[in-house]
């Protein structure tokens, strides 16, 4: 027993391999952003937070992960796409408060050192950030053999954004008579994948389905849309009173988070433009309509609550970025509820 020796490498972690991963990360984290004051290798990231153009700068912070969609992504070789899912979802969660995204920190937890995959993840996360005018400043890579199986990954990330205190969009300005504008999603985004995977397991023939000119797999793995660039020029506009990112819980479970106590949101379900993908999910899984509404975005990725006088100009602005938007409801007196009217039009 005394002669039995163990090394860190024999237990599943080779320091030389992890150092090689860090060298690859350094390339992906290179940036010309002058606010980033140091590089990979320091114990923590330094970010210059001097913003003279803001009268009262407020930090907006959020942590997010891409849910069980990441399991499908690694199973089907969609590593880069799941990184875009994570970052785009994360950014959407802060822009609904009127925030500008600044910097992201990520965490990659893996069962083994896979230099190529980990390097690709970091590179994709960094690229997704740059596309939305923010920066990946660093993060954590944790190799946990015995906790996760080899080839298994868990991803998460946190963001810091900024908004002037006087321009925070929190729903408090919503008033009776405002209209509710839906901005289209491009698919399932990042919520409801536990149900999607259950349908795939029970009905593997669903993979033979076509969604328009796409395969079912391509349709469900399409990266989560980011709404920052189409919406950023609307921030601070008079009449933009509230926004909600439609994720788990559907329209009801997310819009009610910004509705004031004395008001209700009336949603006309017959106006929702249901994406064909959701029709396939409902039919193949025999999913109850109410469960569909609670689980998925149904084709509505984000909603804006605006003064009726600016609704048309807002929709024209969004259309200039190639996104469909349309009115699905209005604000009435009530008790902080989202009330569905009419019926979904499936065909």
Short mmCIF file of C-alpha atoms in Angstrom, two decimals, residues 8-296:
data_model
loop_
_atom_site.label_atom_id
_atom_site.label_comp_id
_atom_site.label_asym_id
_atom_site.label_seq_id
_atom_site.Cartn_x
_atom_site.Cartn_y
_atom_site.Cartn_z
CA UNK A 8 -2.91 14.41 -10.45
CA UNK A 9 -2.66 13.36 -14.13
CA UNK A 10 -3.68 9.78 -13.26
CA UNK A 11 -6.84 11.04 -11.56
CA UNK A 12 -7.87 12.81 -14.76
CA UNK A 13 -6.23 16.25 -14.78
CA UNK A 14 -2.99 16.95 -16.60
CA UNK A 15 -1.62 20.39 -15.76
CA UNK A 16 0.23 20.54 -19.11
CA UNK A 17 -3.08 20.06 -20.94
CA UNK A 18 -4.84 22.74 -18.92
CA UNK A 19 -1.98 25.16 -19.57
CA UNK A 20 -2.30 24.48 -23.31
CA UNK A 21 -6.01 25.27 -23.10
CA UNK A 22 -5.24 28.59 -21.40
CA UNK A 23 -2.81 29.52 -24.18
CA UNK A 24 -5.55 28.96 -26.76
CA UNK A 25 -7.99 31.00 -24.68
CA UNK A 26 -5.63 33.97 -24.67
CA UNK A 27 -5.98 34.28 -28.45
CA UNK A 28 -9.77 34.31 -28.25
CA UNK A 29 -9.79 36.88 -25.45
CA UNK A 30 -7.63 39.38 -27.31
CA UNK A 31 -9.49 42.68 -27.62
CA UNK A 32 -9.00 46.29 -28.61
CA UNK A 33 -11.48 47.38 -25.94
CA UNK A 34 -9.54 50.00 -23.96
CA UNK A 35 -11.69 49.38 -20.87
CA UNK A 36 -10.16 45.92 -20.44
CA UNK A 37 -7.02 46.67 -18.41
CA UNK A 38 -5.42 43.23 -18.17
CA UNK A 39 -5.39 39.88 -19.90
CA UNK A 40 -5.71 36.18 -19.16
CA UNK A 41 -3.37 35.07 -16.41
CA UNK A 42 -4.32 37.56 -13.74
CA UNK A 43 -6.35 36.38 -10.75
CA UNK A 44 -9.30 38.55 -11.82
CA UNK A 45 -10.33 40.82 -14.67
CA UNK A 46 -9.93 44.60 -14.52
CA UNK A 47 -12.49 46.75 -16.32
CA UNK A 48 -12.38 50.54 -16.36
CA UNK A 49 -15.76 51.81 -15.18
CA UNK A 50 -15.52 55.52 -15.91
CA UNK A 51 -18.63 56.64 -17.84
CA UNK A 52 -18.83 60.45 -17.90
CA UNK A 53 -21.66 60.29 -20.46
CA UNK A 54 -23.95 58.74 -17.82
CA UNK A 55 -25.42 61.07 -15.17
CA UNK A 56 -26.10 58.23 -12.74
CA UNK A 57 -24.73 54.93 -14.05
CA UNK A 58 -26.37 51.79 -12.70
CA UNK A 59 -24.92 48.31 -13.06
CA UNK A 60 -27.25 45.69 -14.54
CA UNK A 61 -26.11 42.13 -13.77
CA UNK A 62 -27.37 38.69 -14.73
CA UNK A 63 -26.21 35.06 -14.74
CA UNK A 64 -27.54 32.59 -17.28
CA UNK A 65 -26.97 29.12 -18.72
CA UNK A 66 -28.38 27.57 -21.90
CA UNK A 67 -30.43 24.88 -20.16
CA UNK A 68 -30.74 21.33 -21.38
CA UNK A 69 -30.34 22.51 -24.96
CA UNK A 70 -26.62 22.22 -24.31
CA UNK A 71 -26.93 18.43 -24.04
CA UNK A 72 -28.36 18.29 -27.57
CA UNK A 73 -25.69 20.70 -28.77
CA UNK A 74 -22.83 18.48 -27.63
CA UNK A 75 -24.59 15.32 -28.86
CA UNK A 76 -25.06 16.73 -32.36
CA UNK A 77 -21.87 18.73 -32.82
CA UNK A 78 -23.39 22.20 -32.34
CA UNK A 79 -20.78 23.47 -29.89
CA UNK A 80 -20.50 26.97 -31.33
CA UNK A 81 -24.24 27.49 -31.61
CA UNK A 82 -24.88 26.76 -27.92
CA UNK A 83 -22.38 29.49 -27.01
CA UNK A 84 -24.39 31.99 -29.04
CA UNK A 85 -27.54 30.72 -27.31
CA UNK A 86 -26.05 31.44 -23.91
CA UNK A 87 -24.74 34.92 -24.71
CA UNK A 88 -27.77 36.06 -26.69
CA UNK A 89 -30.17 34.90 -23.96
CA UNK A 90 -28.03 36.63 -21.35
CA UNK A 91 -27.95 39.92 -23.24
CA UNK A 92 -31.71 39.84 -23.88
CA UNK A 93 -32.31 39.57 -20.14
CA UNK A 94 -30.56 42.87 -19.43
CA UNK A 95 -31.59 44.90 -22.47
CA UNK A 96 -35.25 44.65 -21.46
CA UNK A 97 -34.24 47.06 -18.66
CA UNK A 98 -32.69 49.42 -21.19
CA UNK A 99 -29.12 48.34 -20.45
CA UNK A 100 -26.09 48.36 -22.70
CA UNK A 101 -24.08 45.10 -22.40
CA UNK A 102 -20.47 45.66 -21.36
CA UNK A 103 -18.59 42.56 -20.22
CA UNK A 104 -19.15 38.83 -19.79
CA UNK A 105 -17.47 36.22 -17.58
CA UNK A 106 -18.06 32.59 -18.42
CA UNK A 107 -17.61 29.22 -16.71
CA UNK A 108 -16.96 25.90 -18.43
CA UNK A 109 -17.28 22.77 -16.32
CA UNK A 110 -16.08 19.58 -17.97
CA UNK A 111 -15.50 15.96 -17.10
CA UNK A 112 -12.15 15.86 -18.89
CA UNK A 113 -9.63 18.11 -20.62
CA UNK A 114 -10.58 18.33 -24.30
CA UNK A 115 -8.34 21.10 -25.59
CA UNK A 116 -10.09 21.49 -28.94
CA UNK A 117 -13.63 21.61 -27.58
CA UNK A 118 -12.85 23.94 -24.69
CA UNK A 119 -10.91 26.26 -26.98
CA UNK A 120 -13.83 26.30 -29.43
CA UNK A 121 -16.27 27.13 -26.63
CA UNK A 122 -14.19 30.09 -25.45
CA UNK A 123 -13.67 31.31 -29.01
CA UNK A 124 -17.41 31.09 -29.77
CA UNK A 125 -18.43 32.83 -26.54
CA UNK A 126 -15.96 35.61 -27.28
CA UNK A 127 -17.22 35.95 -30.86
CA UNK A 128 -20.85 36.06 -29.70
CA UNK A 129 -19.97 38.87 -27.28
CA UNK A 130 -18.13 40.89 -29.92
CA UNK A 131 -21.09 40.64 -32.29
CA UNK A 132 -23.17 42.45 -29.65
CA UNK A 133 -20.53 45.10 -28.91
CA UNK A 134 -19.47 43.69 -25.56
CA UNK A 135 -16.44 41.70 -24.48
CA UNK A 136 -15.57 38.38 -22.83
CA UNK A 137 -13.07 39.41 -20.15
CA UNK A 138 -12.37 35.97 -18.69
CA UNK A 139 -13.96 33.31 -16.57
CA UNK A 140 -13.31 29.85 -15.17
CA UNK A 141 -12.59 26.45 -16.65
CA UNK A 142 -13.12 23.65 -14.16
CA UNK A 143 -12.19 20.05 -14.96
CA UNK A 144 -14.11 17.67 -12.71
CA UNK A 145 -13.48 13.98 -13.51
CA UNK A 146 -15.72 11.76 -11.44
CA UNK A 147 -18.28 14.54 -11.15
CA UNK A 148 -19.04 14.79 -14.87
CA UNK A 149 -18.45 12.07 -17.43
CA UNK A 150 -15.80 12.55 -20.11
CA UNK A 151 -17.36 14.50 -22.96
CA UNK A 152 -19.92 16.17 -20.68
CA UNK A 153 -20.01 19.93 -20.26
CA UNK A 154 -21.94 22.50 -18.25
CA UNK A 155 -21.77 26.09 -19.43
CA UNK A 156 -22.81 29.27 -17.65
CA UNK A 157 -21.98 32.95 -17.88
CA UNK A 158 -22.59 36.28 -16.17
CA UNK A 159 -22.90 39.74 -17.66
CA UNK A 160 -22.50 43.31 -16.51
CA UNK A 161 -24.39 46.05 -18.33
CA UNK A 162 -25.00 49.72 -17.72
CA UNK A 163 -28.00 52.04 -17.81
CA UNK A 164 -28.58 55.60 -16.67
CA UNK A 165 -30.81 55.51 -13.61
CA UNK A 166 -33.30 57.91 -15.15
CA UNK A 167 -33.62 55.67 -18.22
CA UNK A 168 -34.19 52.30 -16.54
CA UNK A 169 -37.07 50.44 -18.18
CA UNK A 170 -38.79 48.45 -15.44
CA UNK A 171 -42.47 48.61 -16.38
CA UNK A 172 -43.36 51.27 -13.83
CA UNK A 173 -44.29 53.68 -16.65
CA UNK A 174 -46.82 51.24 -18.17
CA UNK A 175 -50.29 52.72 -18.23
CA UNK A 176 -53.82 51.91 -19.32
CA UNK A 177 -54.19 52.10 -23.10
CA UNK A 178 -50.64 51.02 -23.92
CA UNK A 179 -50.34 48.39 -26.62
CA UNK A 180 -48.34 45.18 -26.47
CA UNK A 181 -46.08 44.53 -29.46
CA UNK A 182 -44.72 41.04 -30.12
CA UNK A 183 -41.28 40.69 -31.70
CA UNK A 184 -40.86 37.35 -33.43
CA UNK A 185 -38.57 34.57 -32.28
CA UNK A 186 -36.76 32.27 -34.71
CA UNK A 187 -37.69 29.06 -32.91
CA UNK A 188 -37.56 27.46 -29.48
CA UNK A 189 -34.64 29.69 -28.37
CA UNK A 190 -33.34 28.17 -25.08
CA UNK A 191 -36.40 27.10 -23.10
CA UNK A 192 -38.49 23.94 -23.24
CA UNK A 193 -35.75 21.56 -24.33
CA UNK A 194 -36.41 19.00 -21.62
CA UNK A 195 -39.82 18.50 -23.26
CA UNK A 196 -38.31 18.59 -26.76
CA UNK A 197 -35.75 15.93 -25.81
CA UNK A 198 -38.48 13.77 -24.28
CA UNK A 199 -40.41 13.94 -27.56
CA UNK A 200 -37.26 13.05 -29.50
CA UNK A 201 -36.63 10.05 -27.23
CA UNK A 202 -40.22 8.80 -27.46
CA UNK A 203 -40.69 9.62 -31.15
CA UNK A 204 -37.27 9.47 -32.84
CA UNK A 205 -39.06 9.67 -36.19
CA UNK A 206 -39.52 13.39 -35.49
CA UNK A 207 -35.96 13.82 -36.79
CA UNK A 208 -37.35 12.94 -40.24
CA UNK A 209 -39.73 15.89 -40.14
CA UNK A 210 -39.05 18.96 -42.23
CA UNK A 211 -39.73 22.47 -40.95
CA UNK A 212 -40.05 24.44 -44.16
CA UNK A 213 -36.74 23.93 -45.95
CA UNK A 214 -34.94 22.90 -42.75
CA UNK A 215 -34.52 19.62 -40.94
CA UNK A 216 -36.19 19.32 -37.54
CA UNK A 217 -32.75 19.20 -35.89
CA UNK A 218 -31.60 22.38 -37.63
CA UNK A 219 -34.84 24.12 -36.63
CA UNK A 220 -34.59 23.25 -32.94
CA UNK A 221 -30.87 24.03 -32.75
CA UNK A 222 -31.09 27.46 -34.33
CA UNK A 223 -29.33 29.92 -31.98
CA UNK A 224 -31.43 32.14 -29.74
CA UNK A 225 -32.01 35.54 -31.38
CA UNK A 226 -30.38 38.55 -29.76
CA UNK A 227 -32.56 41.67 -29.82
CA UNK A 228 -29.98 44.22 -28.68
CA UNK A 229 -29.07 45.84 -31.99
CA UNK A 230 -32.66 46.07 -33.31
CA UNK A 231 -33.83 47.67 -30.05
CA UNK A 232 -30.96 49.74 -28.66
CA UNK A 233 -31.89 52.90 -30.54
CA UNK A 234 -35.33 52.74 -28.90
CA UNK A 235 -33.93 52.91 -25.36
CA UNK A 236 -34.87 56.21 -23.75
CA UNK A 237 -37.67 56.85 -26.26
CA UNK A 238 -40.74 58.50 -24.81
CA UNK A 239 -43.53 55.96 -24.87
CA UNK A 240 -41.42 52.81 -24.49
CA UNK A 241 -42.77 51.76 -21.11
CA UNK A 242 -41.82 48.12 -20.67
CA UNK A 243 -40.14 45.09 -22.23
CA UNK A 244 -40.16 41.38 -21.44
CA UNK A 245 -37.94 38.62 -22.75
CA UNK A 246 -40.14 35.58 -23.39
CA UNK A 247 -38.36 32.56 -21.93
CA UNK A 248 -39.51 29.74 -19.63
CA UNK A 249 -43.06 30.43 -18.50
CA UNK A 250 -44.09 31.78 -21.88
CA UNK A 251 -45.74 35.15 -22.45
CA UNK A 252 -47.77 35.04 -19.25
CA UNK A 253 -44.90 34.03 -16.99
CA UNK A 254 -42.61 36.79 -18.24
CA UNK A 255 -44.82 39.73 -19.16
CA UNK A 256 -46.41 39.71 -15.71
CA UNK A 257 -42.98 40.50 -14.23
CA UNK A 258 -43.20 44.09 -15.54
CA UNK A 259 -46.94 44.81 -15.24
CA UNK A 260 -47.79 47.32 -12.45
CA UNK A 261 -50.05 46.18 -9.60
CA UNK A 262 -53.17 47.99 -10.80
CA UNK A 263 -53.07 46.88 -14.43
CA UNK A 264 -53.60 43.77 -16.56
CA UNK A 265 -52.22 42.78 -19.95
CA UNK A 266 -54.86 41.44 -22.34
CA UNK A 267 -53.33 39.13 -24.93
CA UNK A 268 -55.29 38.13 -28.03
CA UNK A 269 -54.03 34.59 -28.68
CA UNK A 270 -55.54 34.58 -32.17
CA UNK A 271 -53.03 37.25 -33.22
CA UNK A 272 -49.94 35.20 -32.35
CA UNK A 273 -48.07 34.02 -35.41
CA UNK A 274 -47.25 30.47 -34.30
CA UNK A 275 -44.07 29.14 -35.89
CA UNK A 276 -44.52 25.82 -37.75
CA UNK A 277 -41.93 24.22 -35.46
CA UNK A 278 -44.32 24.54 -32.51
CA UNK A 279 -47.08 22.87 -34.48
CA UNK A 280 -44.81 19.86 -35.03
CA UNK A 281 -43.82 19.74 -31.34
CA UNK A 282 -47.46 19.93 -30.25
CA UNK A 283 -48.66 17.25 -32.69
CA UNK A 284 -45.77 14.83 -32.27
CA UNK A 285 -45.81 15.04 -28.47
CA UNK A 286 -49.58 15.41 -28.12
CA UNK A 287 -48.82 18.39 -25.88
CA UNK A 288 -51.71 20.23 -24.25
CA UNK A 289 -52.19 23.78 -25.54
CA UNK A 290 -51.87 25.30 -22.08
CA UNK A 291 -48.62 23.39 -21.58
CA UNK A 292 -47.36 24.76 -24.90
CA UNK A 293 -48.13 28.31 -23.75
CA UNK A 294 -46.40 27.79 -20.39
CA UNK A 295 -43.34 26.10 -21.85
CA UNK A 296 -42.51 27.82 -25.13
#
